Amino acid sequence: MALLDVVGATVKFGGITAVNDATFSVDGGSITGLIGPNGAGKTTLFNVITGLQPATSGRVRFKGRDVTKATVNSRAKMGMARTFQRLEAFGSLTVRENIQAARDIYAGPRGWFSLARDPKIDELIETVGLHRYVDQRADSVPTGVARLLEIARALAIQPDLLLLDEPSSGLDEAETESFGELLVHLASEGRAVLMVEHDMDLVMSVCHLIHVLEFGKVIATGTPDEIRSNKKVQAAYLGFGDDDDMPVPDDIAAEAEAIVGHHVHHIDERPRPGALEFPGAEMQNEITMQIPAVGGER
């Protein structure tokens, strides 16, 4: 049985359909990619899975239980954690204090008054690779480090499912390679990772399975090799099949080249013809999942 099942998820904003009958699953101990052009509905789908966005129709099942109407907090308590595109660290706290806050809230009142040192904090710092920055304020560390801090905070609740929204943003090539190794390590412990990511080299190198969204609909599911050769995926990213003479925007071309493995003729960056930016489709919530994610009803 899959750890996570999304069945027929649909989200409509007025007359706009942001997610269209999306169905897919995520297995424990696996790394699953959720990719697609900008405006495809990836973050909206993340919001549905984590409870931040009610689905117009469809179901979400986690660990065999229907959580479609469950709160963000209850999903987090069941073992679901998430990061966001927008950095949400507590800037005035140090890196260690950020992780400590997550652990304290997860532990509940008993943890708030405990004087004992939590060994899990040092373990997370070592696992994620934050030891050089533990005493620095979170608002002073590089963007890539802040991304890793958010992952450490999410891991503080010991989740079974970790949802990462563009986690490699801000990482350089060497950091991205190390980050890929971290994802493989997390999956090897039995944890499921579901990530939205535009770095196709990373996606293709670490994901066991990839789901591709186009206009809110899952148009392809397969291994990296299967996705590379899928004509629907090429059309979704390029607007055509294998026609190298057709110019496409730079950002889409970069992703497409990583997928299909050959050069794509670039043009100046501009919105992809026909792409829609749905209200809330790539929503950045001022209310983050970090606090609910570490326990405690409001």
Coordinates of C-alpha atoms in Angstrom, one line a residue:
M1 CA 0.0 0.0 0.0
A2 CA 1.3 3.5 -0.9
L3 CA 2.1 5.9 1.9
L4 CA 0.3 8.7 0.1
D5 CA -2.5 8.5 -2.4
V6 CA -4.0 11.5 -4.2
V7 CA -7.1 10.5 -6.1
G8 CA -8.9 12.8 -8.5
A9 CA -7.8 16.0 -6.8
T10 CA -9.3 19.1 -8.5
V11 CA -9.0 22.7 -7.4
K12 CA -11.0 25.5 -9.1
F13 CA -10.6 29.2 -8.5
G14 CA -13.7 30.7 -10.1
G15 CA -13.7 29.5 -13.6
I16 CA -10.0 28.6 -13.6
T17 CA -9.1 24.9 -13.0
A18 CA -5.7 25.0 -11.2
V19 CA -5.5 21.2 -10.5
N20 CA -7.5 18.9 -12.8
D21 CA -8.3 15.4 -11.6
A22 CA -4.8 14.7 -10.4
T23 CA -4.1 11.1 -9.3
F24 CA -0.8 9.7 -8.2
S25 CA 0.8 7.9 -5.2
V26 CA 4.0 8.0 -3.2
D27 CA 5.7 5.0 -1.7
G28 CA 7.6 4.9 1.5
G29 CA 11.4 4.8 1.1
S30 CA 11.2 6.5 -2.3
I31 CA 12.1 9.9 -3.8
T32 CA 9.3 11.1 -6.1
G33 CA 9.5 14.1 -8.3
L34 CA 6.5 16.4 -9.2
I35 CA 7.6 18.5 -12.2
G36 CA 5.9 20.7 -14.8
P37 CA 6.2 24.1 -16.4
N38 CA 5.5 27.3 -14.4
G39 CA 1.8 27.6 -13.6
A40 CA 1.2 23.8 -13.9
G41 CA -0.4 23.7 -10.4
K42 CA 2.4 22.0 -8.5
T43 CA 2.4 24.1 -5.4
T44 CA -1.4 24.2 -5.4
L45 CA -1.3 20.4 -5.3
F46 CA 1.2 20.5 -2.5
N47 CA -1.2 22.8 -0.6
V48 CA -4.0 20.3 -1.1
I49 CA -1.9 17.4 0.2
T50 CA -0.8 19.3 3.3
G51 CA -4.2 20.8 4.0
L52 CA -3.5 24.4 3.2
Q53 CA -5.8 24.4 0.2
P54 CA -9.2 22.6 0.2
A55 CA -9.8 20.5 -2.8
T56 CA -12.9 21.3 -4.9
S57 CA -13.2 17.5 -5.4
G58 CA -11.1 14.4 -4.9
R59 CA -9.4 12.6 -2.0
V60 CA -6.1 12.5 -0.2
R61 CA -5.2 9.4 1.8
F62 CA -2.1 9.2 4.0
K63 CA -1.1 5.9 5.7
G64 CA -4.3 4.4 4.6
R65 CA -6.5 7.1 6.2
D66 CA -8.6 9.6 4.4
V67 CA -7.2 13.0 5.4
T68 CA -9.1 15.1 2.8
K69 CA -10.8 17.2 5.5
A70 CA -8.1 16.9 8.1
T71 CA -6.4 20.0 9.4
V72 CA -2.8 20.9 8.7
N73 CA -1.9 20.1 12.3
S74 CA -3.4 16.7 12.3
R75 CA -1.7 15.8 9.1
A76 CA 1.6 16.9 10.6
K77 CA 1.0 14.8 13.7
M78 CA 0.5 11.8 11.5
G79 CA 3.9 12.4 10.0
M80 CA 3.6 14.8 7.1
A81 CA 6.1 17.8 6.9
R82 CA 6.7 20.4 4.3
T83 CA 9.0 23.2 3.2
F84 CA 8.0 26.2 1.1
Q85 CA 9.4 28.1 -1.9
R86 CA 9.6 31.2 0.2
L87 CA 12.1 30.9 3.1
E88 CA 10.3 30.9 6.5
A89 CA 13.0 30.6 9.1
F90 CA 12.9 32.6 12.3
G91 CA 15.5 35.2 11.3
S92 CA 16.3 36.5 14.8
L93 CA 17.1 33.0 16.1
T94 CA 20.3 31.1 15.4
V95 CA 20.3 28.0 13.2
R96 CA 20.4 25.8 16.3
E97 CA 17.6 27.7 18.0
N98 CA 15.4 27.3 14.9
I99 CA 15.7 23.6 15.1
Q100 CA 15.3 23.7 18.9
A101 CA 12.0 25.6 18.5
A102 CA 10.7 22.9 16.1
R103 CA 11.7 20.1 18.5
D104 CA 10.2 21.9 21.5
I105 CA 6.8 22.5 19.8
Y106 CA 6.8 18.9 18.5
A107 CA 7.5 17.6 22.0
G108 CA 4.6 19.7 23.5
P109 CA 4.5 21.0 27.1
R110 CA 6.8 18.3 28.4
G111 CA 9.5 19.5 26.1
W112 CA 9.1 23.1 26.9
F113 CA 10.1 22.7 30.5
S114 CA 12.7 20.0 30.1
L115 CA 16.3 21.0 31.0
A116 CA 17.8 18.0 29.2
R117 CA 19.7 18.5 26.0
D118 CA 17.8 17.1 23.0
P119 CA 20.3 14.8 21.2
K120 CA 18.1 14.9 18.1
I121 CA 19.1 18.5 17.4
D122 CA 22.8 17.7 17.0
E123 CA 21.9 14.7 14.9
L124 CA 19.8 16.8 12.5
I125 CA 22.6 19.4 12.3
E126 CA 25.1 16.7 11.4
T127 CA 22.7 15.0 9.0
V128 CA 21.8 18.1 7.0
G129 CA 25.3 19.6 7.2
L130 CA 24.7 22.7 9.2
H131 CA 27.5 22.4 11.8
R132 CA 29.4 25.4 10.4
Y133 CA 26.4 27.7 11.0
V134 CA 24.8 26.5 14.2
D135 CA 25.5 29.8 16.1
Q136 CA 24.7 32.2 13.3
R137 CA 21.4 34.0 13.0
A138 CA 19.1 32.5 10.4
D139 CA 18.7 35.8 8.6
S140 CA 22.5 36.0 8.1
V141 CA 23.2 32.6 6.5
P142 CA 23.4 32.1 2.7
T143 CA 20.1 31.2 0.9
G144 CA 21.3 27.6 0.3
V145 CA 22.0 27.1 4.0
A146 CA 18.6 28.6 4.9
R147 CA 17.0 26.0 2.6
L148 CA 18.9 23.2 4.5
L149 CA 17.8 24.8 7.8
E150 CA 14.1 24.5 6.7
I151 CA 14.6 20.9 5.9
A152 CA 16.2 20.3 9.3
R153 CA 13.2 21.9 11.0
A154 CA 10.8 19.8 8.9
L155 CA 12.8 16.7 9.9
A156 CA 12.5 17.7 13.5
I157 CA 9.0 16.2 13.7
Q158 CA 10.4 12.9 12.4
P159 CA 8.1 12.7 9.4
D160 CA 7.3 9.7 7.3
L161 CA 6.5 12.0 4.3
L162 CA 8.7 15.0 3.5
L163 CA 7.3 17.4 0.9
L164 CA 9.9 19.8 -0.5
D165 CA 9.0 22.8 -2.7
E166 CA 12.0 23.8 -4.9
P167 CA 14.5 22.8 -2.2
S168 CA 17.6 23.2 -4.3
S169 CA 16.9 26.9 -5.1
G170 CA 19.9 28.9 -4.0
L171 CA 22.3 26.0 -3.9
D172 CA 25.5 25.9 -6.1
E173 CA 26.5 22.9 -8.1
A174 CA 28.5 21.3 -5.3
E175 CA 25.8 22.0 -2.7
T176 CA 23.2 20.5 -5.0
E177 CA 25.2 17.3 -5.4
S178 CA 25.5 17.0 -1.6
F179 CA 21.8 17.7 -1.3
G180 CA 21.0 14.9 -3.7
E181 CA 23.1 12.6 -1.5
L182 CA 21.1 13.8 1.6
L183 CA 17.8 12.9 -0.2
V184 CA 19.0 9.5 -1.0
H185 CA 20.1 9.0 2.7
L186 CA 16.7 10.2 3.9
A187 CA 14.9 7.7 1.6
S188 CA 17.2 4.9 2.7
E189 CA 15.8 5.3 6.2
G190 CA 12.3 4.5 4.9
R191 CA 11.1 8.1 4.6
A192 CA 9.2 9.2 1.5
V193 CA 10.3 12.4 -0.2
L194 CA 8.0 14.2 -2.6
M195 CA 9.6 17.2 -4.2
V196 CA 8.7 20.0 -6.7
E197 CA 11.9 20.9 -8.4
H198 CA 13.1 22.8 -11.5
D199 CA 16.7 21.4 -11.4
M200 CA 16.1 18.6 -13.8
D201 CA 19.6 17.2 -13.4
L202 CA 18.9 16.7 -9.7
V203 CA 15.4 15.3 -10.4
M204 CA 16.7 12.8 -13.0
S205 CA 19.6 11.7 -10.8
V206 CA 17.8 11.0 -7.5
C207 CA 14.1 10.3 -8.2
H208 CA 12.7 6.8 -8.4
L209 CA 9.5 8.0 -10.0
I210 CA 8.4 11.2 -11.6
H211 CA 4.9 12.7 -12.1
V212 CA 4.5 15.4 -14.7
L213 CA 1.8 18.1 -14.4
E214 CA 0.6 20.2 -17.3
F215 CA -2.3 22.7 -16.7
G216 CA -3.1 20.9 -13.5
K217 CA -3.4 17.4 -14.9
V218 CA -0.9 14.5 -14.5
I219 CA 0.1 13.8 -18.1
A220 CA 2.9 11.3 -17.4
T221 CA 4.3 9.1 -14.7
G222 CA 7.4 7.0 -15.0
T223 CA 11.1 6.5 -14.2
P224 CA 13.6 9.2 -15.2
D225 CA 14.4 7.3 -18.4
E226 CA 10.7 6.9 -19.3
I227 CA 10.0 10.6 -18.7
R228 CA 13.0 11.6 -20.8
S229 CA 11.5 9.7 -23.8
N230 CA 7.9 10.7 -23.2
K231 CA 6.5 12.7 -26.1
K232 CA 3.8 14.3 -24.0
V233 CA 6.5 15.6 -21.6
Q234 CA 8.5 17.0 -24.4
A235 CA 5.5 18.8 -25.8
A236 CA 4.5 20.1 -22.3
Y237 CA 8.0 21.7 -21.9
L238 CA 8.8 22.6 -25.5
G239 CA 5.4 23.1 -27.1
F240 CA 6.4 20.5 -29.7
G241 CA 7.9 17.1 -30.0
D242 CA 11.5 16.9 -31.3
D243 CA 11.6 20.0 -33.6
D244 CA 14.8 21.7 -32.7
D245 CA 14.0 24.7 -34.9
M246 CA 11.1 25.8 -32.7
P247 CA 12.3 28.5 -30.3
V248 CA 11.3 28.3 -26.6
P249 CA 11.8 30.5 -23.5
D250 CA 15.2 30.1 -21.8
D251 CA 13.9 28.8 -18.5
I252 CA 11.8 26.2 -20.1
A253 CA 14.5 25.3 -22.5
A254 CA 17.0 24.7 -19.7
E255 CA 14.6 22.2 -18.0
A256 CA 13.7 20.6 -21.3
E257 CA 17.4 20.0 -22.2
A258 CA 17.9 18.2 -18.9
I259 CA 14.9 16.0 -19.7
V260 CA 15.3 15.2 -23.3
G261 CA 19.0 15.3 -23.5
H262 CA 19.6 17.5 -26.5
H263 CA 19.9 21.2 -27.3
V264 CA 16.8 23.4 -27.5
H265 CA 16.8 26.7 -29.4
H266 CA 16.3 29.5 -26.9
I267 CA 14.5 32.8 -27.2
D268 CA 14.3 35.7 -24.7
E269 CA 12.5 34.6 -21.6
R270 CA 8.8 35.4 -21.5
P271 CA 5.6 33.5 -20.5
R272 CA 5.1 30.2 -22.3
P273 CA 2.3 30.6 -24.8
G274 CA -0.9 29.4 -23.3
A275 CA 0.4 29.3 -19.7
L276 CA -1.9 30.5 -17.0
E277 CA -0.9 31.8 -13.7
F278 CA -3.8 30.6 -11.5
P279 CA -4.7 32.7 -8.5
G280 CA -3.0 30.8 -5.7
A281 CA -1.5 28.3 -8.1
E282 CA 2.0 28.9 -6.9
M283 CA 0.7 30.4 -3.6
Q284 CA 3.2 31.4 -1.0
N285 CA 1.4 31.3 2.4
E286 CA 2.1 33.8 5.0
I287 CA 1.0 31.1 7.4
T288 CA 3.7 28.6 7.1
M289 CA 3.4 24.9 7.9
Q290 CA 6.4 25.0 10.0
I291 CA 4.6 25.8 13.3
P292 CA 1.6 23.6 12.8
A293 CA 3.9 21.0 11.4
V294 CA 5.7 20.5 14.7
G295 CA 2.6 19.8 16.7
G296 CA 0.0 21.3 18.9
E297 CA -3.5 22.5 17.9
R298 CA -3.9 26.3 17.8

